[in-house]
CSV table of C-alpha atoms in Angstrom, one decimal:
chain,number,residue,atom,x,y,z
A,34,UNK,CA,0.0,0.0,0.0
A,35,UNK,CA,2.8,2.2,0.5
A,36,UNK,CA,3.1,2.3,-3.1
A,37,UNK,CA,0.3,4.4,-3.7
A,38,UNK,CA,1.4,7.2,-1.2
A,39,UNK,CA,3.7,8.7,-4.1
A,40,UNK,CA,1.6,12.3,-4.2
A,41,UNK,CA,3.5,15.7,-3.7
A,42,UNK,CA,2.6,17.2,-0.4
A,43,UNK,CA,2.4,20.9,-1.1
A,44,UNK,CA,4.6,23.4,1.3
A,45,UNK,CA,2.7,25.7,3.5
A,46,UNK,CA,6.2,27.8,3.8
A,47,UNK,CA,5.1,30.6,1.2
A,48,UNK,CA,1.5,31.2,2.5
A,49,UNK,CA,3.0,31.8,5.8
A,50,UNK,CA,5.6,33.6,5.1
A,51,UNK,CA,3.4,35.7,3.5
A,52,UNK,CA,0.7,35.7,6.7
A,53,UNK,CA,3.8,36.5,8.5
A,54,UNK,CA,4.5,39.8,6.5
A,55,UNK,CA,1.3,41.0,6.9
A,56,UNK,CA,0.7,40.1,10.0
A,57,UNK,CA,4.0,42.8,11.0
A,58,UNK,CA,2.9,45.1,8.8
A,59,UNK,CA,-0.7,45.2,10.6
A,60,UNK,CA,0.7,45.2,14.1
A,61,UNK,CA,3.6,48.1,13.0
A,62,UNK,CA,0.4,50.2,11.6
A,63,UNK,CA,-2.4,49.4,14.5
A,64,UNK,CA,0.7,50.2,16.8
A,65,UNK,CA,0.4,53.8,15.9
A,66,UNK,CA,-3.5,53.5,16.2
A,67,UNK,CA,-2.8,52.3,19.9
A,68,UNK,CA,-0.6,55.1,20.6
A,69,UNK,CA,-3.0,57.7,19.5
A,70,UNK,CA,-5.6,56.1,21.1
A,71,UNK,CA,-3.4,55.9,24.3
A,72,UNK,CA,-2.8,59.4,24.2
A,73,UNK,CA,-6.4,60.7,23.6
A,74,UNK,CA,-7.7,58.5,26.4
A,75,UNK,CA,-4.6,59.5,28.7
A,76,UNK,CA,-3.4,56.1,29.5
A,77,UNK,CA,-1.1,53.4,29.2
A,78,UNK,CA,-3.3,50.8,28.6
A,79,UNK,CA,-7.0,49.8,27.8
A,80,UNK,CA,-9.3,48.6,25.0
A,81,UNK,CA,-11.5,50.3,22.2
A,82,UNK,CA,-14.1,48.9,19.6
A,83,UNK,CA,-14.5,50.7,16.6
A,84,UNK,CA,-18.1,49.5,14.0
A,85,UNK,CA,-17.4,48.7,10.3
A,86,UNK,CA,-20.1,48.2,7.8
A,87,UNK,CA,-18.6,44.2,7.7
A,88,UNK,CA,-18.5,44.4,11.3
A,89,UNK,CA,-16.5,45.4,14.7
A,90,UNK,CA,-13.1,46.0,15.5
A,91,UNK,CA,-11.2,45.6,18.9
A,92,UNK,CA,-8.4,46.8,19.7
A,93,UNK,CA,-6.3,46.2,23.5
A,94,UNK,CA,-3.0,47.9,23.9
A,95,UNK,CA,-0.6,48.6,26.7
A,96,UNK,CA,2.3,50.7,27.0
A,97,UNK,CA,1.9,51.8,23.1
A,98,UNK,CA,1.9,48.2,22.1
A,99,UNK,CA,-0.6,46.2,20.5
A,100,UNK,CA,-1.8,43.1,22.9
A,101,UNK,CA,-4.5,42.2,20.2
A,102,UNK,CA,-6.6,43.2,17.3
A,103,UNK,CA,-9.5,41.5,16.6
A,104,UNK,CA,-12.0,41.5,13.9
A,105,UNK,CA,-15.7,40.1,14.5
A,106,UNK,CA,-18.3,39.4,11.9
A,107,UNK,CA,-21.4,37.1,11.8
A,108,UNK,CA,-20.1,35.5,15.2
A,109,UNK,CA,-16.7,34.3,14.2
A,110,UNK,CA,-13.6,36.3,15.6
A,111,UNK,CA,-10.2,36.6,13.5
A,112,UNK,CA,-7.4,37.7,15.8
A,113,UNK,CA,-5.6,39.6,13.0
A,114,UNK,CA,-2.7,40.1,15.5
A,115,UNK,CA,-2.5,38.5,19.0
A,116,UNK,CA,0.1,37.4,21.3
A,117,UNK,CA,-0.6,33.7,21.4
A,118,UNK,CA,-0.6,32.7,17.8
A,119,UNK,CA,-1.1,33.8,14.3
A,120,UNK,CA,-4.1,33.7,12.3
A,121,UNK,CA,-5.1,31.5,9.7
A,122,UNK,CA,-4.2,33.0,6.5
A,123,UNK,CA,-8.0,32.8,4.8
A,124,UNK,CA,-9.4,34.5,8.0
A,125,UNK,CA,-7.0,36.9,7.4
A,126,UNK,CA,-7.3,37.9,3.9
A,127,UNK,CA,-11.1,38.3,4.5
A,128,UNK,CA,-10.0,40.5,7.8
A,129,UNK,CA,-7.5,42.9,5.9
A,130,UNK,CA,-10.5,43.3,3.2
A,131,UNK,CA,-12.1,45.5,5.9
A,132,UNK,CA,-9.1,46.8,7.7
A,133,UNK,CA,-8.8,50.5,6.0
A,134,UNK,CA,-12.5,50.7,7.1
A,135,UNK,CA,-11.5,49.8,10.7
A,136,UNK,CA,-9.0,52.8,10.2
A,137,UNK,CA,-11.5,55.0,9.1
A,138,UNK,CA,-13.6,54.2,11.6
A,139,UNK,CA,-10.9,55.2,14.2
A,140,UNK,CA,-10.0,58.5,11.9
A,141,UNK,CA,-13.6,59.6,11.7
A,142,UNK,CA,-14.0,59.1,16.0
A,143,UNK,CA,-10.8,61.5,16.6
A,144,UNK,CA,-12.4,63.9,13.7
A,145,UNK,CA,-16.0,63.9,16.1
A,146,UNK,CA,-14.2,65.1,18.8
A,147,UNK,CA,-12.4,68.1,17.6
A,148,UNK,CA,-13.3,71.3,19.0
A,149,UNK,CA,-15.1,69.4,21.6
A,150,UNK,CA,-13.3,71.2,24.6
A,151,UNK,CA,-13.6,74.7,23.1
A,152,UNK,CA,-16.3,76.0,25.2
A,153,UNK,CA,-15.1,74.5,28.5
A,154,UNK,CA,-13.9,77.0,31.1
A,155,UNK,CA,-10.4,77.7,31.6
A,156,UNK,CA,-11.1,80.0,34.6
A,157,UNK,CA,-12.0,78.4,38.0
A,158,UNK,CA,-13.3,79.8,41.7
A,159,UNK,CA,-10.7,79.8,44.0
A,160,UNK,CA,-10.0,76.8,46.2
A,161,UNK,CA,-10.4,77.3,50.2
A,162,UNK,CA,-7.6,76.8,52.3
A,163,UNK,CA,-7.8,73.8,54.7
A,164,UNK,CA,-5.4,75.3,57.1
A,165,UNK,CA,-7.6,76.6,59.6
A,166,UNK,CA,-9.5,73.7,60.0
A,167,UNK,CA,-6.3,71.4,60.2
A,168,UNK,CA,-5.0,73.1,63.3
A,169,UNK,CA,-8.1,73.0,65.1
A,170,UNK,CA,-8.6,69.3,64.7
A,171,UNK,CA,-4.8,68.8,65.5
A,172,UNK,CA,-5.3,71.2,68.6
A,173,UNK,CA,-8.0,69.2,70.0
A,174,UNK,CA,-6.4,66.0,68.9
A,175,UNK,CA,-3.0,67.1,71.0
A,176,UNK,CA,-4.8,68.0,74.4
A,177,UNK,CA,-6.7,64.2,73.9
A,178,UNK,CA,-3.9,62.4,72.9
A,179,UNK,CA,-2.2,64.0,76.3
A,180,UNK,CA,-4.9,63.2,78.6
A,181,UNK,CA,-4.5,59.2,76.5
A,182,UNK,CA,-0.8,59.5,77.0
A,183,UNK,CA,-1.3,60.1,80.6
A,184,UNK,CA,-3.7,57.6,81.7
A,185,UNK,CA,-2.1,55.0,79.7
A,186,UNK,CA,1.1,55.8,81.5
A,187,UNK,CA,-1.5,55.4,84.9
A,188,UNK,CA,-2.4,52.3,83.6
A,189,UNK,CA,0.6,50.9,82.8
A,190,UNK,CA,1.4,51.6,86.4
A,191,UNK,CA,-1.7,49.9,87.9
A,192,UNK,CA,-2.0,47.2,85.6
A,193,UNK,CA,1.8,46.2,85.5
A,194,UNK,CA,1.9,45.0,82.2
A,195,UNK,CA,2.7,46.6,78.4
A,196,UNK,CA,-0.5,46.7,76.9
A,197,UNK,CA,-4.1,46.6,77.7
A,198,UNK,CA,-7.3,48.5,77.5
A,199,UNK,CA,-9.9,50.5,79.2
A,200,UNK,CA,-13.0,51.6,78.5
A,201,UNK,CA,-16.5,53.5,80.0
A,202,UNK,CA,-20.1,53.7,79.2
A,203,UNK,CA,-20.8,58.1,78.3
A,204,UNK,CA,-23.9,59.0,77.2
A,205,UNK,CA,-24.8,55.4,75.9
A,206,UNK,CA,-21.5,55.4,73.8
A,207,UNK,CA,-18.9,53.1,74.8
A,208,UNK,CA,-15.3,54.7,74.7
A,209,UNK,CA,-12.3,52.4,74.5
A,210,UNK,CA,-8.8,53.5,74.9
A,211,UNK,CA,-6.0,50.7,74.0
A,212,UNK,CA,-2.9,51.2,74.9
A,213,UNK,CA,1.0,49.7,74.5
A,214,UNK,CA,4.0,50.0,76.6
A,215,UNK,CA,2.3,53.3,78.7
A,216,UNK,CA,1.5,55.0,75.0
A,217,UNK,CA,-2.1,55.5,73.2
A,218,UNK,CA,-2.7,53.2,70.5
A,219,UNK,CA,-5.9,54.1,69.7
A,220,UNK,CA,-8.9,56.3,71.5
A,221,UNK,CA,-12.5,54.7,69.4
A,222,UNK,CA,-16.1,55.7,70.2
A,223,UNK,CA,-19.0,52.9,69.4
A,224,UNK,CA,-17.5,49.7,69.8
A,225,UNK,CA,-16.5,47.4,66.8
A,226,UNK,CA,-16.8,49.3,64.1
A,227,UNK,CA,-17.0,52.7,65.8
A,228,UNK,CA,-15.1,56.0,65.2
A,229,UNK,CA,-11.5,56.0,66.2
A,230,UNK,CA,-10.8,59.6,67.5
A,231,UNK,CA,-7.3,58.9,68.0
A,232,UNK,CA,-5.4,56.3,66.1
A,233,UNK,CA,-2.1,55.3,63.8
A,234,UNK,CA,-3.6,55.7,60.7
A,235,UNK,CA,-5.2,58.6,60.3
A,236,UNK,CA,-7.2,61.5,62.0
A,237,UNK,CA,-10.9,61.5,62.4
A,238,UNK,CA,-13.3,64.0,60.5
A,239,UNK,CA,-13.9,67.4,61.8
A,240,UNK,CA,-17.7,66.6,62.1
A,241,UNK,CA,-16.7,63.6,64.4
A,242,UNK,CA,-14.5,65.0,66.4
A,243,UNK,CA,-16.6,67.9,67.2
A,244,UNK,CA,-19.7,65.0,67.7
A,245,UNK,CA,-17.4,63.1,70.2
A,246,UNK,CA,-15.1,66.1,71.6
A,247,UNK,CA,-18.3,67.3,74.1
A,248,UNK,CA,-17.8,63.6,75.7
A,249,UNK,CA,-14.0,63.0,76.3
A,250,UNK,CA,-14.3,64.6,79.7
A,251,UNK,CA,-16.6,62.5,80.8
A,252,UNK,CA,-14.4,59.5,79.6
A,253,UNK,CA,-11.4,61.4,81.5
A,254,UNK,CA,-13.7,61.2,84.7
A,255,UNK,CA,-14.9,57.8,84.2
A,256,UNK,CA,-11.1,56.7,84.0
A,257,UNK,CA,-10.2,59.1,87.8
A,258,UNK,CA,-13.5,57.2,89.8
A,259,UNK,CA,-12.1,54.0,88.2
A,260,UNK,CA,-8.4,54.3,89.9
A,261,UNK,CA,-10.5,56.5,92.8
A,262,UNK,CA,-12.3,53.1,93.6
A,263,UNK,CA,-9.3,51.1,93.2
A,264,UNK,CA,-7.3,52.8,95.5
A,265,UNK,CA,-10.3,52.9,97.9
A,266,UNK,CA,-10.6,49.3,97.8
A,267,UNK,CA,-6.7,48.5,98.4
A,268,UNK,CA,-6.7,51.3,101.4
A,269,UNK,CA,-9.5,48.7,103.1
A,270,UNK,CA,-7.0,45.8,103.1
A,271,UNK,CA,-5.2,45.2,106.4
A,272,UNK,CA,-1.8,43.5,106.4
């Protein structure tokens, strides 16, 4: 039987070579598309689809390169360029047929946006300072943070260990302070959850500090009939 398996296999080598060629002549021209597009859109990457008369066109790109270009029509999709692997050369003859429309199509959406931008303002209302608002919160925040510092070093005292907590009932909120090695860690109102008036990521809002500030006495005193008690209790033992 292997006499009759004599027939010339054709070589594919020409077609594609010639796939090839246009394949790096599409990705060398979309590349310029991508970098327009980049800059119109003001990034380094993303995606746009652009409607033909044959069909749609998509084009991803990142850092003025082309990850892909792909043409859809009647449900099939023709990755004209792509990072994986070539097309097939008939998908991409029929592709390239509508390619100069695909670049029209792109021309014609940067034409629609000319003059777009001349009527917007170039003139705008001057932007209040935050400055005076800033050292008020830090203001507050410092006396609070020295009343923390000082009961934590109290408590550090009392409790004889590094770190711990305490915490009182004021006006139906619960106020924690946590602290570590006689130093604030954090100061919260509410529980889990809650607003942390003092803390070592950042500051709390002006509106909740001024909500809470009304209160922090109250916590203050909570903390002096706590140790008050304490040290009523340990003047009661007889040795």
């Amino acid at each position: 039987m292997t006499a009759d398996l004599d027939a010339d296999v054709v070589g594919a080598d020409a077609a594609a070579k010639r796939r090839d060629e246009v394949v790096a002549a599409v990705t060398e021209h979309a590349g310029q598309v991508a970098r327009e597009l980049a800059r119109l859109r003001g990034g380094d990457y993303g995606q746009a689809t652009f409607e033909t008369a044959a069909g749609s066109w998509t084009l991803k790109y990142e850092a003025g390169d082309v990850q892909y270009l792909r043409f859809e029509r009647g449900g099939d999709e023709t990755y004209v360029v792509s990072t994986h692997q070539p097309p097939d050369p008939e998908a991409l003859a029929a592709a390239m047929a509508d390619y100069d429309a695909f670049v029209a199509a792109f021309n014609d959406h940067v034409r629609s946006l000319a003059g777009v931008l001349d009527d917007a303002p170039a003139e705008f209302p001057a932007v209040t300072s935050v400055d005076g608002v800033v050292a008020e919160r830090e203001r507050v925040l410092s006396k609070m943070r020295e009343a923390c510092d000082a009961m934590a070093g109290r408590l550090r005292r009392y409790e004889g260990g590094d770190y711990g907590s305490f915490s009182a009932r004021v006006n139906s909120s619960r106020w924690e302070l946590k602290w570590e090695e006689g130093r604030t860690s954090y100061l919260r109102v509410g529980g889990e959850g809650g607003i942390y008036l003092i803390s070592q990521y950042q500051p709390p809002s002006a509106h909740d500090l001024r909500a809470h500030a009304d209160d922090f006495a109250g916590f203050v005193d909570a903390f002096n009939e706590e140790i008050a008690d304490a040290a009523e209790t340990l003047e009661k033992v007889s040795l």
